[in-house]
CSV table of C-alpha atoms and ligand atoms in Angstrom, one decimal:
chain,number,residue,atom,x,y,z
A,239,MET,CA,-34.5,-9.9,31.4
A,240,THR,CA,-34.6,-7.9,28.1
A,241,THR,CA,-33.5,-9.4,24.8
A,242,ILE,CA,-30.3,-7.4,24.9
A,243,GLU,CA,-29.5,-8.6,28.5
A,244,ARG,CA,-30.1,-12.2,27.6
A,245,PHE,CA,-28.1,-11.9,24.4
A,246,ASN,CA,-25.1,-10.3,26.2
A,247,GLU,CA,-25.2,-12.9,28.9
A,248,HIS,CA,-24.7,-15.7,26.3
A,249,VAL,CA,-22.9,-14.3,23.3
A,250,MET,CA,-19.2,-13.4,23.2
A,251,PRO,CA,-18.7,-9.6,23.2
A,252,SER,CA,-16.8,-9.5,19.9
A,253,TYR,CA,-19.0,-6.8,18.3
A,254,GLY,CA,-19.8,-3.3,19.4
A,255,ARG,CA,-23.6,-3.3,18.9
A,256,TYR,CA,-26.2,-0.6,18.9
A,257,GLU,CA,-29.1,-1.0,21.4
A,258,LEU,CA,-31.5,-2.0,18.7
A,259,VAL,CA,-33.4,-5.3,18.6
A,260,LEU,CA,-34.7,-5.9,15.1
A,261,ASP,CA,-37.8,-8.1,14.7
A,262,LYS,CA,-38.7,-8.1,11.0
A,263,GLY,CA,-38.4,-6.3,7.8
A,264,GLU,CA,-40.2,-5.5,4.6
A,265,ASN,CA,-38.7,-4.3,1.4
A,266,ARG,CA,-36.2,-1.6,2.5
A,267,THR,CA,-37.7,-1.0,6.0
A,268,ALA,CA,-36.6,-2.8,9.2
A,269,VAL,CA,-38.9,-3.0,12.2
A,270,ASP,CA,-37.7,-3.2,15.8
A,271,GLU,CA,-39.4,-5.2,18.6
A,272,ASN,CA,-41.4,-2.1,19.6
A,273,GLY,CA,-42.8,-1.8,16.1
A,274,ARG,CA,-40.6,1.2,15.2
A,275,GLU,CA,-39.6,1.5,11.5
A,276,TYR,CA,-36.1,2.2,10.1
A,277,ILE,CA,-35.2,2.9,6.5
A,278,ASP,CA,-32.3,0.7,5.7
A,279,PHE,CA,-29.3,2.3,3.9
A,280,GLY,CA,-27.0,-0.5,5.0
A,281,SER,CA,-28.7,-3.7,4.0
A,282,GLY,CA,-26.9,-5.7,6.7
A,283,ILE,CA,-23.5,-4.6,5.2
A,284,GLY,CA,-24.5,-5.1,1.6
A,285,VAL,CA,-26.1,-8.5,2.1
A,286,ASN,CA,-29.9,-7.9,1.6
A,287,SER,CA,-29.4,-7.0,-2.0
A,288,LEU,CA,-33.1,-7.3,-2.8
A,289,GLY,CA,-34.2,-5.8,0.5
A,290,TYR,CA,-36.1,-7.6,3.3
A,291,CYS,CA,-38.2,-10.6,2.3
A,292,ASP,CA,-38.5,-9.9,-1.4
A,293,GLU,CA,-41.5,-12.1,-2.5
A,294,LYS,CA,-39.8,-14.1,-5.2
A,295,TRP,CA,-36.7,-14.6,-3.1
A,296,VAL,CA,-38.8,-15.8,-0.1
A,297,LYS,CA,-40.6,-18.2,-2.4
A,298,ALA,CA,-37.4,-19.6,-3.9
A,299,VAL,CA,-35.8,-20.1,-0.4
A,300,CYS,CA,-39.0,-21.6,1.1
A,301,ASP,CA,-39.6,-23.9,-1.9
A,302,GLN,CA,-36.1,-25.3,-1.5
A,303,ALA,CA,-36.5,-25.7,2.3
A,304,HIS,CA,-39.6,-27.8,1.6
A,305,LYS,CA,-37.7,-30.0,-0.9
A,306,PHE,CA,-34.5,-30.5,1.1
A,307,GLN,CA,-32.2,-28.2,3.1
A,308,HIS,CA,-28.8,-29.8,2.8
A,309,THR,CA,-26.8,-32.7,1.4
A,310,SER,CA,-23.1,-33.5,1.6
A,311,ASN,CA,-20.8,-32.6,-1.2
A,312,TYR,CA,-20.5,-36.3,-2.0
A,313,TYR,CA,-23.6,-35.9,-4.1
A,314,TYR,CA,-24.8,-33.6,-6.9
A,315,THR,CA,-27.9,-31.3,-6.8
A,316,LYS,CA,-29.7,-29.5,-9.5
A,317,VAL,CA,-30.0,-26.2,-7.6
A,318,GLN,CA,-26.2,-26.0,-7.3
A,319,ALA,CA,-25.8,-26.9,-11.0
A,320,ASP,CA,-28.4,-24.2,-11.9
A,321,PHE,CA,-26.7,-21.6,-9.8
A,322,SER,CA,-23.1,-22.3,-10.8
A,323,GLU,CA,-24.1,-22.4,-14.5
A,324,ARG,CA,-25.9,-19.1,-14.2
A,325,LEU,CA,-23.1,-17.4,-12.3
A,326,CYS,CA,-20.4,-18.6,-14.7
A,327,SER,CA,-22.5,-17.5,-17.6
A,328,ILE,CA,-23.1,-14.0,-16.2
A,329,THR,CA,-19.5,-13.4,-15.1
A,330,GLY,CA,-17.7,-15.2,-18.0
A,331,TYR,CA,-15.7,-17.3,-15.5
A,332,SER,CA,-15.1,-21.0,-16.1
A,333,LYS,CA,-15.7,-22.6,-12.8
A,334,MET,CA,-16.4,-21.8,-9.1
A,335,PHE,CA,-16.0,-23.1,-5.6
A,336,PHE,CA,-18.8,-22.9,-3.0
A,337,GLY,CA,-18.1,-21.6,0.5
A,338,ASN,CA,-20.3,-19.7,3.0
A,339,SER,CA,-18.7,-16.3,3.5
A,340,GLY,CA,-16.4,-13.7,2.1
A,341,ALA,CA,-13.5,-14.9,4.2
A,342,GLU,CA,-14.0,-18.5,3.0
A,343,ALA,CA,-14.2,-17.3,-0.6
A,344,ASN,CA,-10.9,-15.5,-0.1
A,345,GLU,CA,-9.3,-18.5,1.8
A,346,CYS,CA,-10.1,-20.5,-1.3
A,347,ALA,CA,-8.5,-17.9,-3.6
A,348,ILE,CA,-5.4,-17.9,-1.5
A,349,LYS,CA,-5.1,-21.7,-1.5
A,350,LEU,CA,-5.8,-21.8,-5.2
A,351,ALA,CA,-3.1,-19.3,-6.0
A,352,ARG,CA,-0.5,-21.1,-4.0
A,353,LYS,CA,-1.4,-24.4,-5.5
A,354,TYR,CA,-1.4,-23.0,-9.0
A,355,SER,CA,2.1,-21.9,-8.5
A,356,PHE,CA,3.2,-25.0,-6.7
A,357,ASP,CA,1.9,-27.3,-9.4
A,358,LYS,CA,3.7,-25.3,-12.1
A,359,TYR,CA,6.9,-24.1,-10.4
A,360,GLY,CA,7.3,-26.2,-7.2
A,361,LYS,CA,7.9,-24.6,-3.7
A,362,GLY,CA,9.0,-21.1,-3.2
A,363,ARG,CA,6.4,-18.9,-5.0
A,364,SER,CA,4.1,-18.5,-2.1
A,365,ILE,CA,4.1,-14.7,-1.6
A,366,ILE,CA,0.8,-12.9,-2.2
A,367,ILE,CA,0.9,-9.1,-2.6
A,368,THR,CA,-2.0,-7.4,-1.0
A,369,LEU,CA,-2.7,-3.7,-0.5
A,370,LYS,CA,-2.4,-1.5,2.5
A,371,ASN,CA,-5.8,-0.5,4.0
A,372,SER,CA,-7.4,-3.6,2.4
A,373,PHE,CA,-9.8,-5.9,4.2
A,374,HIS,CA,-10.2,-9.6,3.2
A,375,GLY,CA,-11.8,-11.3,6.2
A,376,ARG,CA,-11.4,-12.6,9.8
A,377,THR,CA,-9.9,-16.1,9.4
A,378,LEU,CA,-6.1,-16.3,10.1
A,379,ALA,CA,-5.1,-16.3,6.4
A,380,THR,CA,-7.5,-13.6,5.4
A,381,LEU,CA,-6.5,-11.4,8.4
A,382,SER,CA,-2.9,-11.9,7.4
A,383,ALA,CA,-3.8,-10.8,3.8
A,384,THR,CA,-5.6,-7.8,5.2
A,385,GLY,CA,-3.2,-4.8,5.0
A,386,GLN,CA,-4.1,-3.0,8.2
A,387,ASP,CA,-1.9,-3.1,11.2
A,388,VAL,CA,-4.8,-2.7,13.5
A,389,PHE,CA,-5.9,-6.3,12.6
A,390,HIS,CA,-2.5,-7.8,13.2
A,391,ASN,CA,-2.7,-8.2,16.9
A,392,TYR,CA,-3.2,-10.9,19.6
A,393,PHE,CA,-3.4,-13.9,17.3
A,394,PHE,CA,0.2,-14.4,16.5
A,395,PRO,CA,1.7,-16.0,14.5
A,396,PHE,CA,-0.1,-14.9,11.4
A,397,VAL,CA,0.1,-16.7,8.1
A,398,GLY,CA,3.4,-15.8,6.4
A,399,ASP,CA,4.2,-14.5,2.9
A,400,PHE,CA,1.8,-11.7,2.5
A,401,VAL,CA,3.5,-8.5,1.4
A,402,ASN,CA,1.6,-5.2,1.4
A,403,VAL,CA,2.0,-2.3,-1.0
A,404,GLU,CA,0.3,1.1,-0.8
A,405,ALA,CA,-2.9,1.2,-2.8
A,406,ASN,CA,-2.5,3.4,-6.0
A,407,ASP,CA,1.3,3.4,-5.7
A,408,THR,CA,2.2,2.0,-9.1
A,409,LYS,CA,5.9,2.4,-8.6
A,410,GLY,CA,5.7,0.6,-5.2
A,411,LEU,CA,3.8,-2.2,-6.8
A,412,ILE,CA,6.3,-2.7,-9.7
A,413,SER,CA,9.2,-2.5,-7.2
A,414,ALA,CA,7.6,-5.2,-5.0
A,415,LEU,CA,7.0,-7.4,-8.1
A,416,ASP,CA,10.7,-6.9,-9.0
A,417,GLN,CA,12.0,-7.3,-5.5
A,418,TYR,CA,10.2,-10.6,-4.8
A,419,LYS,CA,10.5,-11.7,-8.5
A,420,ASP,CA,10.1,-15.5,-8.6
A,421,LYS,CA,8.5,-15.8,-5.2
A,422,VAL,CA,5.1,-14.2,-5.9
A,423,CYS,CA,2.1,-16.3,-6.9
A,424,ALA,CA,-0.7,-13.7,-6.7
A,425,VAL,CA,-1.8,-10.1,-6.3
A,426,MET,CA,-5.0,-9.6,-4.4
A,427,PHE,CA,-7.0,-6.4,-4.2
A,428,GLU,CA,-10.5,-4.8,-3.9
A,429,CYS,CA,-11.4,-2.4,-6.7
A,430,ILE,CA,-13.0,-0.2,-4.0
A,431,GLN,CA,-11.6,-0.7,-0.5
A,432,GLY,CA,-14.8,-1.0,1.4
A,433,GLU,CA,-14.0,-1.4,5.1
A,434,GLY,CA,-10.9,0.7,4.5
A,435,GLY,CA,-13.1,3.7,3.9
A,436,VAL,CA,-14.8,3.4,0.5
A,437,ILE,CA,-11.6,4.2,-1.5
A,438,PRO,CA,-11.6,3.3,-5.2
A,439,LEU,CA,-8.4,2.2,-6.8
A,440,ASP,CA,-7.1,4.3,-9.7
A,441,GLU,CA,-7.5,2.9,-13.2
A,442,ASP,CA,-3.8,3.1,-14.0
A,443,PHE,CA,-2.9,1.2,-10.8
A,444,VAL,CA,-5.4,-1.6,-11.6
A,445,LYS,CA,-4.1,-1.8,-15.1
A,446,THR,CA,-0.6,-2.1,-13.8
A,447,ILE,CA,-1.7,-5.0,-11.5
A,448,ALA,CA,-3.2,-6.8,-14.4
A,449,GLU,CA,-0.3,-6.3,-16.8
A,450,GLY,CA,2.5,-6.7,-14.3
A,451,SER,CA,0.9,-10.0,-13.1
A,452,ALA,CA,0.2,-11.4,-16.5
A,453,LYS,CA,3.8,-10.9,-17.6
A,454,ARG,CA,5.1,-12.9,-14.7
A,455,ASP,CA,2.4,-15.6,-14.6
A,456,ILE,CA,1.2,-14.2,-11.3
A,457,LEU,CA,-2.6,-14.7,-10.6
A,458,THR,CA,-4.8,-11.6,-10.0
A,459,ILE,CA,-7.4,-12.1,-7.3
A,460,CYS,CA,-10.1,-9.5,-7.2
A,461,ASP,CA,-12.0,-9.5,-3.9
A,462,GLU,CA,-15.5,-8.5,-4.9
A,463,VAL,CA,-17.1,-9.6,-1.7
A,464,GLN,CA,-18.4,-6.1,-1.1
A,465,THR,CA,-18.2,-4.6,-4.6
A,466,GLY,CA,-19.7,-7.5,-6.6
A,467,VAL,CA,-23.2,-8.6,-7.6
A,468,GLY,CA,-24.4,-5.3,-9.0
A,469,ARG,CA,-23.4,-3.1,-6.1
A,470,THR,CA,-21.5,-0.7,-8.3
A,471,GLY,CA,-23.9,-0.8,-11.3
A,472,LYS,CA,-22.1,-3.5,-13.1
A,473,PHE,CA,-22.2,-7.2,-12.0
A,474,LEU,CA,-18.5,-7.0,-11.1
A,475,ALA,CA,-16.7,-3.8,-10.2
A,476,CYS,CA,-13.7,-4.8,-12.1
A,477,GLU,CA,-15.7,-4.4,-15.3
A,478,HIS,CA,-15.5,-0.6,-14.7
A,479,TYR,CA,-11.7,-1.0,-15.0
A,480,GLY,CA,-11.7,-3.1,-18.2
A,481,ILE,CA,-9.8,-6.0,-16.6
A,482,ARG,CA,-10.5,-9.7,-16.2
A,483,PRO,CA,-8.8,-11.0,-13.0
A,484,ASP,CA,-7.9,-14.7,-13.0
A,485,VAL,CA,-9.9,-15.2,-9.7
A,486,VAL,CA,-12.9,-13.3,-8.4
A,487,THR,CA,-14.4,-13.8,-4.9
A,488,LEU,CA,-18.1,-13.0,-4.1
A,489,ALA,CA,-20.2,-13.2,-1.0
A,490,LYS,CA,-22.4,-10.7,0.8
A,491,GLY,CA,-25.3,-9.9,-1.6
A,492,LEU,CA,-24.9,-12.9,-3.8
A,493,ALA,CA,-27.7,-15.0,-2.1
A,494,GLY,CA,-29.8,-12.0,-0.9
A,495,GLY,CA,-29.3,-12.7,2.8
A,496,VAL,CA,-28.5,-16.4,3.3
A,497,PRO,CA,-24.8,-17.4,3.7
A,498,ILE,CA,-22.8,-18.0,0.6
A,499,GLY,CA,-19.2,-17.3,-0.6
A,500,VAL,CA,-17.9,-18.1,-4.0
A,501,CYS,CA,-14.5,-18.2,-5.6
A,502,LEU,CA,-14.6,-17.9,-9.4
A,503,ALA,CA,-11.7,-18.9,-11.6
A,504,ASN,CA,-10.8,-18.6,-15.3
A,505,GLU,CA,-9.7,-21.3,-17.7
A,506,LYS,CA,-6.1,-20.9,-16.6
A,507,CYS,CA,-6.6,-21.9,-13.0
A,508,CYS,CA,-10.1,-23.4,-12.7
A,509,ASP,CA,-8.9,-27.0,-12.3
A,510,VAL,CA,-6.2,-26.4,-9.7
A,511,LEU,CA,-8.3,-27.5,-6.6
A,512,THR,CA,-8.5,-31.2,-7.2
A,513,ALA,CA,-10.5,-33.8,-5.2
A,514,GLY,CA,-9.5,-33.6,-1.5
A,515,THR,CA,-7.5,-30.3,-1.7
A,516,HIS,CA,-10.3,-28.1,-0.5
A,517,GLY,CA,-13.8,-28.4,0.9
A,518,SER,CA,-16.6,-27.0,3.2
A,519,THR,CA,-19.4,-29.0,4.7
A,520,PHE,CA,-22.0,-26.3,4.2
A,521,GLY,CA,-20.5,-25.0,0.9
A,522,GLY,CA,-23.2,-24.9,-1.8
A,523,ASN,CA,-26.1,-25.2,0.7
A,524,PRO,CA,-29.2,-25.7,-1.5
A,525,ILE,CA,-31.2,-23.0,0.3
A,526,SER,CA,-28.4,-20.5,-0.3
A,527,CYS,CA,-28.2,-21.6,-3.9
A,528,ALA,CA,-32.0,-21.1,-4.3
A,529,GLY,CA,-31.6,-17.6,-2.7
A,530,GLY,CA,-28.7,-17.0,-5.1
A,531,ASN,CA,-30.8,-18.1,-8.1
A,532,ALA,CA,-33.5,-15.6,-7.1
A,533,VAL,CA,-30.8,-12.8,-6.9
A,534,LEU,CA,-29.3,-13.7,-10.2
A,535,ASP,CA,-32.7,-13.8,-11.8
A,536,ARG,CA,-33.5,-10.3,-10.6
A,537,ILE,CA,-30.1,-8.7,-11.4
A,538,SER,CA,-30.1,-10.1,-14.9
A,539,GLU,CA,-33.5,-8.7,-15.7
A,540,GLU,CA,-33.2,-6.2,-18.5
A,541,GLY,CA,-32.5,-2.7,-17.3
A,542,PHE,CA,-32.0,-3.7,-13.6
A,543,LEU,CA,-28.3,-2.6,-13.4
A,544,ASP,CA,-29.0,0.5,-15.4
A,545,GLU,CA,-31.6,1.4,-12.8
A,546,VAL,CA,-29.1,0.8,-10.1
A,547,THR,CA,-26.8,3.3,-11.8
A,548,LYS,CA,-29.5,5.9,-12.2
A,549,LYS,CA,-30.6,5.6,-8.6
A,550,ALA,CA,-27.0,5.7,-7.5
A,551,GLU,CA,-26.5,9.0,-9.3
A,552,TYR,CA,-29.5,10.4,-7.6
A,553,PHE,CA,-28.3,9.1,-4.2
A,554,ARG,CA,-24.9,10.6,-4.8
A,555,LYS,CA,-26.3,14.0,-5.9
A,556,LYS,CA,-28.5,14.1,-2.8
A,557,LEU,CA,-25.6,13.4,-0.5
A,558,ALA,CA,-23.4,16.0,-2.2
A,559,GLU,CA,-26.2,18.6,-1.7
A,560,ILE,CA,-25.9,18.3,2.1
A,561,PRO,CA,-23.8,21.3,3.3
A,562,GLU,CA,-21.9,19.3,6.0
A,563,VAL,CA,-20.7,16.8,3.3
A,564,SER,CA,-17.3,17.7,2.0
A,565,GLY,CA,-17.0,14.9,-0.6
A,566,VAL,CA,-18.6,11.7,-1.9
A,567,ASP,CA,-16.6,8.6,-2.7
A,568,GLY,CA,-17.3,5.2,-4.2
A,569,LYS,CA,-19.3,3.9,-7.1
A,570,GLY,CA,-22.9,2.9,-7.7
A,571,LEU,CA,-24.7,2.1,-4.5
A,572,MET,CA,-21.4,1.7,-2.6
A,573,LEU,CA,-20.9,5.2,-1.3
A,574,GLY,CA,-18.9,7.0,1.4
A,575,ILE,CA,-19.1,10.6,2.5
A,576,ARG,CA,-16.5,12.8,4.1
A,577,LEU,CA,-17.9,15.1,6.7
A,578,LYS,CA,-16.6,18.6,7.4
A,579,THR,CA,-16.8,18.6,11.2
A,580,ALA,CA,-19.3,15.9,12.4
A,581,LYS,CA,-18.1,12.6,13.7
A,582,ALA,CA,-19.3,9.6,11.6
A,583,SER,CA,-20.0,7.3,14.6
A,584,GLU,CA,-22.1,10.0,16.3
A,585,VAL,CA,-24.1,10.7,13.1
A,586,CYS,CA,-24.7,7.0,12.6
A,587,LYS,CA,-26.1,6.7,16.1
A,588,ALA,CA,-28.3,9.8,15.6
A,589,CYS,CA,-29.6,8.4,12.4
A,590,LEU,CA,-30.6,5.2,14.1
A,591,ASP,CA,-32.4,7.2,16.8
A,592,ASN,CA,-34.3,8.9,14.0
A,593,GLY,CA,-35.3,5.8,12.0
A,594,LEU,CA,-32.4,5.4,9.5
A,595,LEU,CA,-29.8,2.6,9.4
A,596,ILE,CA,-26.5,3.6,7.9
A,597,LEU,CA,-22.9,2.4,8.3
A,598,THR,CA,-19.5,3.9,8.9
A,599,ALA,CA,-16.1,3.0,7.3
A,600,LYS,CA,-13.2,4.6,9.1
A,601,GLU,CA,-14.0,8.3,9.4
A,602,LYS,CA,-16.7,8.3,6.7
A,603,LEU,CA,-20.4,7.5,6.7
A,604,ARG,CA,-21.0,4.5,4.4
A,605,PHE,CA,-24.1,3.6,2.4
A,606,LEU,CA,-24.8,0.2,0.9
A,607,PRO,CA,-28.6,0.3,0.4
A,608,PRO,CA,-30.5,-2.6,-1.1
A,609,LEU,CA,-30.2,-2.5,-4.9
A,610,THR,CA,-34.0,-2.3,-5.1
A,611,ILE,CA,-34.2,0.9,-3.1
A,612,THR,CA,-36.8,3.4,-4.5
A,613,TYR,CA,-36.4,7.1,-5.1
A,614,GLU,CA,-39.0,7.8,-2.4
A,615,GLU,CA,-37.1,5.8,0.1
A,616,ILE,CA,-33.9,7.6,-0.8
A,617,ASP,CA,-35.7,10.9,-0.2
A,618,LYS,CA,-37.1,9.8,3.1
A,619,GLY,CA,-33.7,8.5,4.4
A,620,MET,CA,-31.8,11.5,3.0
A,621,LYS,CA,-34.2,13.9,4.8
A,622,ILE,CA,-33.4,12.2,8.2
A,623,LEU,CA,-29.6,12.4,7.4
A,624,ALA,CA,-29.7,16.0,6.2
A,625,ASP,CA,-31.7,17.1,9.3
A,626,ILE,CA,-29.2,15.5,11.6
A,627,LEU,CA,-26.2,17.0,9.8
A,628,LYS,CA,-27.8,20.5,10.2
B,24,PLP,C1,-13.9,-6.9,0.7
B,24,PLP,C2,-14.2,-7.9,1.7
B,24,PLP,N1,-13.7,-9.1,1.7
B,24,PLP,C3,-14.0,-10.0,2.6
B,24,PLP,C4,-14.9,-9.8,3.6
B,24,PLP,C5,-15.2,-10.8,4.6
B,24,PLP,O1,-16.4,-11.3,4.4
B,24,PLP,P1,-17.2,-12.2,5.5
B,24,PLP,O2,-17.5,-11.3,6.7
B,24,PLP,O3,-18.4,-12.7,4.9
B,24,PLP,O4,-16.3,-13.3,5.9
B,24,PLP,C6,-15.5,-8.5,3.7
B,24,PLP,C7,-16.4,-8.2,4.8
B,24,PLP,O5,-16.8,-7.1,5.0
B,24,PLP,C8,-15.2,-7.6,2.7
B,24,PLP,O6,-15.7,-6.3,2.7
């Protein structure tokens, strides 16, 4: 039996997968089990921020595995202290909670917001305003937060008290804040809706979220699971908007390819989750923290994020030059293209057949290359894409 046949016989069919069996990777190139190479413009959906098997990252992870791989959260570890101190210092947040995924990071933010409100105002302020077309994860609470009807199926009943407003509809947002007045504890949003189709929020709208929430003592939760950790050329995408949300969630690229999810909170709400109110057995796994330290080391090297911005401009320009492309959306190395006539899913499959891994988001092609991608690799991948789009 082939790998694919054995896999399908034993793994639940919850994903639509391409017929590709990856065996290894080096830098920005993946290799399948027949030795065929693929330039990677997807980095495992924004996870392999330093590409495959970056030398320093591998060393950090292996050194930690040789020391110890896990301990319960009843004890302290230096690697966790190093990571959290580093992340708080880079982002300017006061404290963080350790989870293992984007959904877990968002679950934590949701619980934190509800408890913040409960502690201060008692019951009744449990509504969280989220945006239509958002994506916040696959657990029941984060699916409920997700503002896309297509996800609100089968698993009834969903978690209550999530109200969706249209992204970039400032009037709609204010009217929801007024309508639900003393019942709202948080507004949750992605600065660029990733799974929703690489759609950036307008600056005015984001400012209205920040100002409208601050006035009413409503927490702002910025889901930076996809946009964070340098992806848009700044460590956090919200920096482009000049706002400081009360809570920020990170995951994906934060530990360079090992599971992690983090919920950061500012001074106002960083002590809300007291002993026993939240937890996760694997949260803060030492190997993940070691991987995270290697990522933070690299991203905070002088000039690294400027280089991401420069490469992103080049990437964007190259995309815009392809005649079949009618528009480029997104920021930094989180880009989506609109196509004139071609179908994104078919182009994605054709790219794979020709040695290039890319992603789709709704009807767009989506690109989340490793932050370390080189100009040569961009050219190489772009040639494959342009030839297909001919
Ligand atoms: C913005 C955003 N939030 C949350 C998630 C969920 O993350 P995870 O799949 O790690 O649970 C994703 C995943 O794509 C995401 O893009």
